[in-house]
Amino acid sequence: MIRTLPRSKKYNISLKMYIILFYVFLFAPLVITCILAFNNSDFPSLPWKGFTLDWFFANNEHRVGLFHDVNNLRSIWISIKTAFIVSILSLIVGTMGAFLFEQEEFKFKQALYFLTLAPLVIPGVILGISILLASNSVGAFLEEHLGIDTPLFAPGFWLVVLGQFSFITTFVVLVVSARLKKFDRTLEEAALNLGANRFEVIWHITLRYLKPALLGGGSVAFLMSFENFNTTLFLVGSEPTLPINLYLQVRDGSTPVINAISFLMIVFTSTLALINLYFSNKKDE
Amino acid sequence: MKHAKLGFYIFLIPVVLWLFLLIVIPHIDLLIMSLRAENDLGELVWSLQNYKNFFTEPIYWVTFVRTAVYSILVTIITAIIALPVSFFITKVVNPRFSNFLSILLLMPFWVSELVRVYGWMILLRESGVINHFLVKLGILNRPIEFLYNDISMIMVLVYTSMLFMVVPLISVMESLDDHLIEAAYDLGASTKDIVFKIIIPHAKPGLTSGSIVVFMLTLGNYLTPNLIGGKNSLWFTEQIYTQFIASFNWNQGAAFGFLLLILSTLIIWIALKITRQNLSKVVQ
């Protein structure tokens, strides 16, 4: 049964087999994607035709590696830009939300908190289309009544940023609140008694204490934005983010360049995830 | 106290702006949009036509019901697979490995869903890796297409949402007191009794919160049904996408979107009521 109890051999072996199978199931698609990024074949499939770095570096008439693939490089750059802006925005508003819900008392607090959690139960696709509709209405209104043509409200970069910001902020609120709950408020009172104002207290004491949660929340926000597909799908204009760009390529038949991108994404996100884990472990100490 | 009041508004205003401009108003707009349709003269008027279309056109509501049933099925399968895993990691394996195994568990889920689905496509398709080995080993004469059917689609959906079941289960299992199991064992309880009378009842909160998230994500998934299920496996989000992007019938799409929203909130609300939990507790 458990560690402290005697276990039959059959039980031990079958449970272990089960766990091994589970981890194989978990990692098989990722491992195979990475391996095929280095296969010297024009298709992302076996047989193994030898090791190559062509899918990263080649630039000839037969093969264009990732680092010379303008289209893919551009979408990576757009994704990084989007994720960066989204994480900054959601970190600011999310932290304010955490302060609001943890440290302030006001009317309708429960209702507002409930709204904050709403993005958790709204499917991403719905969030995308509702923001698309609303911004379209605003854009149409402005054009009809004021005669201003605003590209800001048409699908495109800023709409993607807004769409992702709308639900990622919720996660930042949750991450920062969790840390803020453990904060000893007598420290704030002490500082206030010593003559600091509220903002000095927040700046010098509370935010310092929150730093691990802010870094953790920021990296979660970055990753969520970087890989978001469902909400983004409806809001992209002529500048697709990486997941949307990859989706179009995968749907219409793929080359090992996609494996090369996937390989880099796996390395990059695992690193960021480990950094995040490091900070969240530190948080518990 | 004047400063404190000012501080309060500085916190409040951005949060309220975010929630109302990006969550509340767009959804009201969605509802309004879904209630407007073109009349015979081509003018937009208030109408329930979009909702009527949903009920009179079997393909729409059949897809809707199918999506709901499959999402429930995916949730159940995910829970059945995740229970022993979380039990093993928290209770059976040497504590030194248990941390390592949980980190390992989390890693694949940080990677974009698209990359994971793509990985399964490389494995499963006719020219894929699994077929390559099956033919090489002489099990198959000719490669088979494993993609584009409901079974693969469900398997990948289970894969995609596994994390959201395993993580809450691990945290409830950690809080399960080993002594309870030892006591039951000493008193001669069978393994079956221990599982169904101690472990599962204790894991119930984690099981519910995991199920809610998995259900919601599966219901709203677009990538997996589209890429793995292919044309044979209809998913309701694809209907929404078609209305918006291909048919450019935004009013119809809005009605479908609203129906999906109602379905997901209704089922989650029922699940919370039945298990007597509330949303703010579940997300912690």
GROMACS .gro file of C-alpha atoms in nm, chain A residues 1-7 11-12 15-16 18-19 22-23 25-30 32-33 36 43-48 93-101 103-106 110 112-127 129-137 162-163 165-167 169-170 173-174 181 197-199 202 219-220 223-224 226-227 229-230 233-234 242-244 246-247 250-251 254-256 258-259 261-263 265-266 269-270 273-274 276-277 281, chain B residues 3-4 6-8 10-12 14-16 18-27 29-30 33 80-85 87-95 98-116 118-123 125 127-129 132-133 136 155-156 158-159 162 166 178-179 181-182 185-186 191 194-195 199 212 216-217 219-223 226-227 237 240-241 244-245 250 253-254 256-258 260-261 264-265 268 279-280 283-284:
model
  234
    1MET     CA    1   0.000   0.000   0.000
    2ILE     CA    2   0.192   0.305   0.123
    3ARG     CA    3   0.560   0.338   0.210
    4THR     CA    4   0.527   0.217   0.567
    5LEU     CA    5   0.319  -0.089   0.487
    6PRO     CA    6   0.427  -0.420   0.340
    7ARG     CA    7   0.352  -0.444  -0.029
   11TYR     CA    8   0.140  -0.469  -0.651
   12ASN     CA    9   0.483  -0.309  -0.660
   15LEU     CA   10   0.221   0.014  -1.004
   16LYS     CA   11   0.574   0.085  -1.121
   18TYR     CA   12   0.190   0.196  -1.470
   19ILE     CA   13   0.395   0.498  -1.363
   22PHE     CA   14   0.246   0.727  -1.771
   23TYR     CA   15   0.574   0.915  -1.798
   25PHE     CA   16   0.294   0.891  -2.247
   26LEU     CA   17   0.382   1.231  -2.103
   27PHE     CA   18   0.716   1.275  -2.273
   28ALA     CA   19   0.692   1.072  -2.595
   29PRO     CA   20   0.551   1.350  -2.816
   30LEU     CA   21   0.802   1.607  -2.689
   32ILE     CA   22   1.018   1.269  -3.065
   33THR     CA   23   0.960   1.628  -3.177
   36LEU     CA   24   1.326   1.487  -3.548
   43PHE     CA   25   0.999   1.528  -4.371
   44PRO     CA   26   0.941   1.527  -3.996
   45SER     CA   27   0.922   1.147  -3.981
   46LEU     CA   28   1.142   0.841  -3.946
   47PRO     CA   29   1.360   0.670  -4.077
   48TRP     CA   30   1.662   0.837  -3.922
   93VAL     CA   31  -0.303   4.551  -1.265
   94GLY     CA   32  -0.285   4.205  -1.107
   95THR     CA   33  -0.073   4.333  -0.818
   96MET     CA   34  -0.314   4.620  -0.764
   97GLY     CA   35  -0.595   4.365  -0.761
   98ALA     CA   36  -0.412   4.156  -0.504
   99PHE     CA   37  -0.370   4.463  -0.277
  100LEU     CA   38  -0.733   4.554  -0.329
  101PHE     CA   39  -0.868   4.213  -0.233
  103GLN     CA   40  -0.581   4.467   0.220
  104GLU     CA   41  -0.886   4.682   0.153
  105GLU     CA   42  -1.242   4.653   0.272
  106PHE     CA   43  -1.519   4.798   0.060
  110GLN     CA   44  -1.717   3.984  -0.301
  112LEU     CA   45  -1.575   4.222  -0.770
  113TYR     CA   46  -1.367   3.924  -0.660
  114PHE     CA   47  -1.616   3.694  -0.826
  115LEU     CA   48  -1.574   3.891  -1.150
  116THR     CA   49  -1.198   3.862  -1.116
  117LEU     CA   50  -1.232   3.484  -1.110
  118ALA     CA   51  -1.473   3.479  -1.403
  119PRO     CA   52  -1.203   3.444  -1.673
  120LEU     CA   53  -1.118   3.106  -1.517
  121VAL     CA   54  -1.453   2.964  -1.626
  122ILE     CA   55  -1.490   3.145  -1.958
  123PRO     CA   56  -1.357   2.936  -2.246
  124GLY     CA   57  -1.072   3.117  -2.423
  125VAL     CA   58  -1.254   3.111  -2.754
  126ILE     CA   59  -1.552   3.298  -2.605
  127LEU     CA   60  -1.326   3.557  -2.446
  129ILE     CA   61  -1.487   3.654  -2.979
  130SER     CA   62  -1.648   3.878  -2.717
  131ILE     CA   63  -1.349   4.112  -2.721
  132LEU     CA   64  -1.346   4.103  -3.100
  133LEU     CA   65  -1.716   4.199  -3.107
  134ALA     CA   66  -1.684   4.474  -2.848
  135SER     CA   67  -1.382   4.636  -3.011
  136ASN     CA   68  -1.554   4.612  -3.346
  137SER     CA   69  -1.858   4.790  -3.203
  162LEU     CA   70  -0.580   4.323  -2.466
  163GLY     CA   71  -0.731   3.978  -2.515
  165PHE     CA   72  -0.422   4.066  -2.067
  166SER     CA   73  -0.792   4.019  -1.987
  167PHE     CA   74  -0.750   3.666  -1.849
  169THR     CA   75  -0.432   3.926  -1.500
  170THR     CA   76  -0.654   3.686  -1.305
  173VAL     CA   77  -0.395   3.826  -0.889
  174LEU     CA   78  -0.406   3.468  -0.759
  181LYS     CA   79  -0.178   3.657   0.255
  197ASN     CA   80   0.322   5.714   0.400
  198ARG     CA   81   0.125   5.435   0.238
  199PHE     CA   82   0.320   5.442  -0.086
  202ILE     CA   83   0.430   4.958  -0.023
  219SER     CA   84   0.704   3.440  -1.572
  220VAL     CA   85   0.367   3.263  -1.557
  223LEU     CA   86   0.453   3.181  -2.067
  224MET     CA   87   0.075   3.194  -2.081
  226PHE     CA   88   0.359   3.316  -2.533
  227GLU     CA   89   0.166   2.994  -2.584
  229PHE     CA   90  -0.387   3.004  -2.893
  230ASN     CA   91  -0.761   3.005  -2.825
  233LEU     CA   92  -0.699   3.307  -3.273
  234PHE     CA   93  -0.985   3.555  -3.311
  242LEU     CA   94   0.408   3.208  -3.303
  243PRO     CA   95   0.135   2.956  -3.200
  244ILE     CA   96  -0.101   3.086  -3.469
  246LEU     CA   97   0.275   2.732  -3.636
  247TYR     CA   98  -0.087   2.619  -3.643
  250VAL     CA   99   0.099   2.234  -3.920
  251ARG     CA  100  -0.249   2.232  -4.071
  254SER     CA  101   0.478   2.055  -4.213
  255THR     CA  102   0.854   2.053  -4.255
  256PRO     CA  103   1.120   1.981  -3.991
  258ILE     CA  104   0.855   2.331  -3.716
  259ASN     CA  105   1.042   2.069  -3.515
  261ILE     CA  106   1.104   2.581  -3.353
  262SER     CA  107   0.936   2.333  -3.118
  263PHE     CA  108   1.275   2.222  -2.991
  265MET     CA  109   1.033   2.642  -2.747
  266ILE     CA  110   1.067   2.331  -2.532
  269THR     CA  111   0.984   2.720  -2.170
  270SER     CA  112   1.140   2.447  -1.957
  273ALA     CA  113   0.942   2.699  -1.583
  274LEU     CA  114   1.242   2.588  -1.377
  276ASN     CA  115   0.965   2.999  -1.186
  277LEU     CA  116   0.977   2.683  -0.977
  281ASN     CA  117   1.013   2.717  -0.375
  288HIS     CA  118  -0.363   5.910   0.172
  289ALA     CA  119  -0.518   5.574   0.247
  291LEU     CA  120  -0.632   5.790  -0.237
  292GLY     CA  121  -0.440   5.462  -0.232
  293PHE     CA  122  -0.765   5.270  -0.235
  295ILE     CA  123  -0.545   5.394  -0.719
  296PHE     CA  124  -0.588   5.020  -0.664
  297LEU     CA  125  -0.956   5.013  -0.744
  299PRO     CA  126  -0.741   4.990  -1.289
  300VAL     CA  127  -0.901   4.672  -1.158
  301VAL     CA  128  -1.253   4.797  -1.225
  303TRP     CA  129  -0.999   4.586  -1.655
  304LEU     CA  130  -1.300   4.389  -1.539
  305PHE     CA  131  -1.565   4.608  -1.696
  306LEU     CA  132  -1.398   4.702  -2.022
  307LEU     CA  133  -1.252   4.362  -2.101
  308ILE     CA  134  -1.482   4.113  -1.930
  309VAL     CA  135  -1.828   4.252  -1.856
  310ILE     CA  136  -1.898   4.482  -2.150
  311PRO     CA  137  -1.767   4.243  -2.419
  312HIS     CA  138  -1.993   3.970  -2.286
  314ASP     CA  139  -2.203   4.289  -2.638
  315LEU     CA  140  -2.186   3.919  -2.720
  318MET     CA  141  -2.504   4.060  -3.094
  365ILE     CA  142  -0.902   0.768  -1.350
  366ILE     CA  143  -0.550   0.794  -1.492
  367ALA     CA  144  -0.438   1.071  -1.254
  368LEU     CA  145  -0.552   0.913  -0.925
  369PRO     CA  146  -0.293   0.631  -0.906
  370VAL     CA  147  -0.021   0.866  -1.033
  372PHE     CA  148  -0.106   0.847  -0.502
  373PHE     CA  149   0.222   0.697  -0.615
  374ILE     CA  150   0.406   1.028  -0.612
  375THR     CA  151   0.290   1.133  -0.267
  376LYS     CA  152   0.256   0.805  -0.079
  377VAL     CA  153   0.450   0.522  -0.238
  378VAL     CA  154   0.771   0.645  -0.395
  379ASN     CA  155   1.076   0.726  -0.187
  380PRO     CA  156   1.030   1.087  -0.063
  383SER     CA  157   0.870   1.246  -0.506
  384ASN     CA  158   0.978   1.606  -0.560
  385PHE     CA  159   1.171   1.515  -0.871
  386LEU     CA  160   0.875   1.324  -1.015
  387SER     CA  161   0.639   1.616  -0.957
  388ILE     CA  162   0.872   1.859  -1.132
  389LEU     CA  163   0.905   1.616  -1.420
  390LEU     CA  164   0.529   1.599  -1.432
  391LEU     CA  165   0.494   1.973  -1.470
  392MET     CA  166   0.754   2.023  -1.741
  393PRO     CA  167   0.560   1.910  -2.050
  394PHE     CA  168   0.271   2.137  -1.963
  395TRP     CA  169   0.473   2.452  -1.979
  396VAL     CA  170   0.531   2.378  -2.344
  397SER     CA  171   0.276   2.525  -2.581
  398GLU     CA  172  -0.028   2.309  -2.645
  399LEU     CA  173   0.039   2.340  -3.014
  400VAL     CA  174   0.382   2.180  -2.982
  401ARG     CA  175   0.238   1.893  -2.779
  403TYR     CA  176   0.210   1.850  -3.310
  404GLY     CA  177   0.420   1.587  -3.130
  405TRP     CA  178   0.122   1.353  -3.127
  406MET     CA  179   0.063   1.417  -3.495
  407ILE     CA  180   0.419   1.309  -3.576
  408LEU     CA  181   0.368   0.998  -3.366
  410ARG     CA  182  -0.001   0.986  -3.857
  412SER     CA  183   0.388   0.826  -4.208
  413GLY     CA  184   0.438   0.867  -3.835
  414VAL     CA  185   0.680   0.720  -3.586
  417HIS     CA  186   0.724   0.318  -3.871
  418PHE     CA  187   0.802   0.088  -3.579
  421LYS     CA  188   0.946  -0.252  -3.905
  440MET     CA  189  -0.651   1.047  -2.598
  441VAL     CA  190  -0.480   1.374  -2.688
  443VAL     CA  191  -0.675   1.365  -2.196
  444TYR     CA  192  -0.305   1.428  -2.249
  447MET     CA  193  -0.368   1.589  -1.749
  451VAL     CA  194  -0.276   1.577  -1.135
  463ASP     CA  195  -0.074   0.805   0.643
  464HIS     CA  196  -0.193   0.683   0.983
  466ILE     CA  197  -0.437   0.402   0.592
  467GLU     CA  198  -0.212   0.219   0.839
  470TYR     CA  199  -0.469  -0.190   0.717
  471ASP     CA  200  -0.408  -0.309   1.072
  476THR     CA  201  -0.710  -0.260  -0.060
  479ILE     CA  202  -0.894   0.158   0.158
  480VAL     CA  203  -0.920   0.305  -0.190
  484ILE     CA  204  -0.844   0.766  -0.037
  497ILE     CA  205  -1.399   2.148  -1.333
  501MET     CA  206  -1.387   2.365  -1.903
  502LEU     CA  207  -1.064   2.349  -2.098
  504LEU     CA  208  -1.509   2.206  -2.385
  505GLY     CA  209  -1.338   2.520  -2.509
  506ASN     CA  210  -1.052   2.345  -2.685
  507TYR     CA  211  -1.004   2.420  -3.050
  508LEU     CA  212  -0.660   2.289  -3.145
  511ASN     CA  213  -0.921   2.043  -3.516
  512LEU     CA  214  -0.577   1.889  -3.572
  522THR     CA  215  -1.566   2.569  -3.100
  525ILE     CA  216  -1.809   2.908  -3.374
  526TYR     CA  217  -1.488   2.962  -3.569
  529PHE     CA  218  -1.697   3.397  -3.752
  530ILE     CA  219  -1.414   3.350  -3.995
  535TRP     CA  220  -2.101   3.717  -3.651
  538GLY     CA  221  -2.136   3.297  -3.407
  539ALA     CA  222  -2.220   3.516  -3.109
  541PHE     CA  223  -2.316   2.988  -3.047
  542GLY     CA  224  -2.056   3.149  -2.824
  543PHE     CA  225  -2.320   3.244  -2.575
  545LEU     CA  226  -2.120   2.748  -2.506
  546LEU     CA  227  -2.068   2.997  -2.225
  549SER     CA  228  -1.982   2.564  -1.937
  550THR     CA  229  -2.097   2.787  -1.651
  553ILE     CA  230  -1.958   2.396  -1.348
  564LEU     CA  231  -1.534   2.883  -0.688
  565SER     CA  232  -1.303   3.095  -0.475
  568VAL     CA  233  -0.903   2.798  -0.729
  569GLN     CA  234  -0.680   2.831  -0.423
   0.00000   0.00000   0.00000
